[in-house]
PDB file of C-alpha atoms in Angstrom:
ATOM      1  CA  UNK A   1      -1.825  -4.285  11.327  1.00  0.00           C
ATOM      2  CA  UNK A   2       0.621  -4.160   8.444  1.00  0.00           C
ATOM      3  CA  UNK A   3       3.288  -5.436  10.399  1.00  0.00           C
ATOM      4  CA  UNK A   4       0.454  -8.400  10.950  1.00  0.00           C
ATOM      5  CA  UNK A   5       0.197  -9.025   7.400  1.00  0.00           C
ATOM      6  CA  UNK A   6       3.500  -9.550   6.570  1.00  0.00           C
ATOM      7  CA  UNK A   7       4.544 -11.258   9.366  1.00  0.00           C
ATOM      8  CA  UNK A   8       1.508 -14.102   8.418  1.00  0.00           C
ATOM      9  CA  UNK A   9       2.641 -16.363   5.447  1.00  0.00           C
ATOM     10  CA  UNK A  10      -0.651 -16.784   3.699  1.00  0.00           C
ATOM     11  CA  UNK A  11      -0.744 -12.603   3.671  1.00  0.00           C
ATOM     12  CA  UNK A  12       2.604 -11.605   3.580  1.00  0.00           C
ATOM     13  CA  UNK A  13       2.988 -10.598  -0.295  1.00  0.00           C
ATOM     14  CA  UNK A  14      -0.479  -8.819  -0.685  1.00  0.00           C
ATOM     15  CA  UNK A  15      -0.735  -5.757  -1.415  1.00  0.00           C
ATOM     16  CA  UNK A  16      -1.304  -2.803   1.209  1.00  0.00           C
ATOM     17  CA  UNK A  17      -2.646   0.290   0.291  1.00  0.00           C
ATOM     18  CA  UNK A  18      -2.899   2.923   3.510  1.00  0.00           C
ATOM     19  CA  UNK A  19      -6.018   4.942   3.287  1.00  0.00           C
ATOM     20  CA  UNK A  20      -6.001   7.284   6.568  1.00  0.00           C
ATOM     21  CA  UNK A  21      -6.833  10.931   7.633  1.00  0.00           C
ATOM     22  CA  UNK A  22      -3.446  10.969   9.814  1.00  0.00           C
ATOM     23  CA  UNK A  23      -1.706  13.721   7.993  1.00  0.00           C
ATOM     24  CA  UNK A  24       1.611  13.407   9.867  1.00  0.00           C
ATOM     25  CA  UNK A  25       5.095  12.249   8.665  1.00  0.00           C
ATOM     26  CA  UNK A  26       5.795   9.828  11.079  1.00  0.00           C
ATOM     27  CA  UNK A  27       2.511   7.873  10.520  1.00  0.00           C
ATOM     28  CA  UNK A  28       3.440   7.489   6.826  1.00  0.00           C
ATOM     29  CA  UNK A  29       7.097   6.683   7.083  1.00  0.00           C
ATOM     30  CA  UNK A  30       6.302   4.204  10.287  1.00  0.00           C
ATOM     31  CA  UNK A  31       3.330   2.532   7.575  1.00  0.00           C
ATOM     32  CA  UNK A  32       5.615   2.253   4.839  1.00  0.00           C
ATOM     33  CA  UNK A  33       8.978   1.248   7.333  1.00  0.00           C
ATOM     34  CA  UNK A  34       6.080  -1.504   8.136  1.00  0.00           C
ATOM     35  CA  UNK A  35       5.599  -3.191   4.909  1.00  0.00           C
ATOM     36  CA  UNK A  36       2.952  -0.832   3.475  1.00  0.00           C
ATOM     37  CA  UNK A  37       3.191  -0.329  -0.154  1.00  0.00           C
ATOM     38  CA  UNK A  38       1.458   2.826  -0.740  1.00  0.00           C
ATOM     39  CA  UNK A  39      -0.225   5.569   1.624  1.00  0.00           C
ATOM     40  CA  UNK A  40      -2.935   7.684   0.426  1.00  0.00           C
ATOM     41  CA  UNK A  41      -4.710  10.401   2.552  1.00  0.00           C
ATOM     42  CA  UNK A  42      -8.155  11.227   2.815  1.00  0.00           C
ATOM     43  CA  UNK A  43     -10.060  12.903   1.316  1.00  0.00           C
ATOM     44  CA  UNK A  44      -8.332  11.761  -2.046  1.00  0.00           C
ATOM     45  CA  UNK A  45      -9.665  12.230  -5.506  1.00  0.00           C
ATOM     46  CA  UNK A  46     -11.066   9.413  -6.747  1.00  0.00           C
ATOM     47  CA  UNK A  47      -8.676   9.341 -10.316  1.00  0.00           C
ATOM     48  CA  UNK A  48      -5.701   9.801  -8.085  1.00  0.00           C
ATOM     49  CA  UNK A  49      -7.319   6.703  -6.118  1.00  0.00           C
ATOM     50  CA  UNK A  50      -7.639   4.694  -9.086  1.00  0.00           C
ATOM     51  CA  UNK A  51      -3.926   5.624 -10.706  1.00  0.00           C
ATOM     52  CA  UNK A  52      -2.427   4.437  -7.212  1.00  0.00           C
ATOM     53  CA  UNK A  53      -4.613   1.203  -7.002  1.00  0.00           C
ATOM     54  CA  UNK A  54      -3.416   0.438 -10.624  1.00  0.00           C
ATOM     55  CA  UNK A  55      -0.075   1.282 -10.198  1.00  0.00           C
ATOM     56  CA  UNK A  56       0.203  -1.052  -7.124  1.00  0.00           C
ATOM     57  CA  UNK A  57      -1.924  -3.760  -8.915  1.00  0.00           C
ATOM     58  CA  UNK A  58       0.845  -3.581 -11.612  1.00  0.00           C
ATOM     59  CA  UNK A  59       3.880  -3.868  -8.983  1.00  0.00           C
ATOM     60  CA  UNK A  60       2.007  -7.230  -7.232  1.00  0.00           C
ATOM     61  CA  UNK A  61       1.405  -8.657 -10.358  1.00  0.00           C
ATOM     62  CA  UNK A  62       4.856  -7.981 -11.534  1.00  0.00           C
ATOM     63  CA  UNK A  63       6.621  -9.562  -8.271  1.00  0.00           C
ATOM     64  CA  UNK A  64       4.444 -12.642  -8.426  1.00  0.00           C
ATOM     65  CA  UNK A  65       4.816 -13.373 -11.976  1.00  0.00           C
ATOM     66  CA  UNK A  66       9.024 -12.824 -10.981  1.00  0.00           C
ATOM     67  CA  UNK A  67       8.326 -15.468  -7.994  1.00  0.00           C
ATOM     68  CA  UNK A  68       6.607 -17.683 -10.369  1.00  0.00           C
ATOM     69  CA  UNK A  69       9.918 -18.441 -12.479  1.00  0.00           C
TER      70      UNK A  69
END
């Protein structure tokens, strides 16, 4: 799926955020090799949640406002 995304112009510079139960190195290297920009497992405390979201909001807004020029 993330390969998907960023292989799709209109979709290819949002932001991906992995939120999975697969607790196993290859699934989070392969999801970040992909294009994934973070990867979060479950169950994950909500304030660690939000910090991550925020964090990554900060990083997309920062590379489109860097496109923009």
């Amino acid at each position: 799926m993330v390969r998907a995304l960023r292989a799709n112009a209109p979709t290819h510079s949002i932001a991906i955020l992995m939120l999975t139960s697969e607790d196993s190195l290859n699934g989070e290297t392969d999801a970040l090799a992909a294009g994934a920009d973070d990867y979060i497992l479950k169950p994950v405390e909500p304030r660690r949640l939000a910090a991550r979201v925020k964090a990554l909001l900060a990083r997309s807004s920062s590379r489109i406002l860097a496109g923009a020029h």
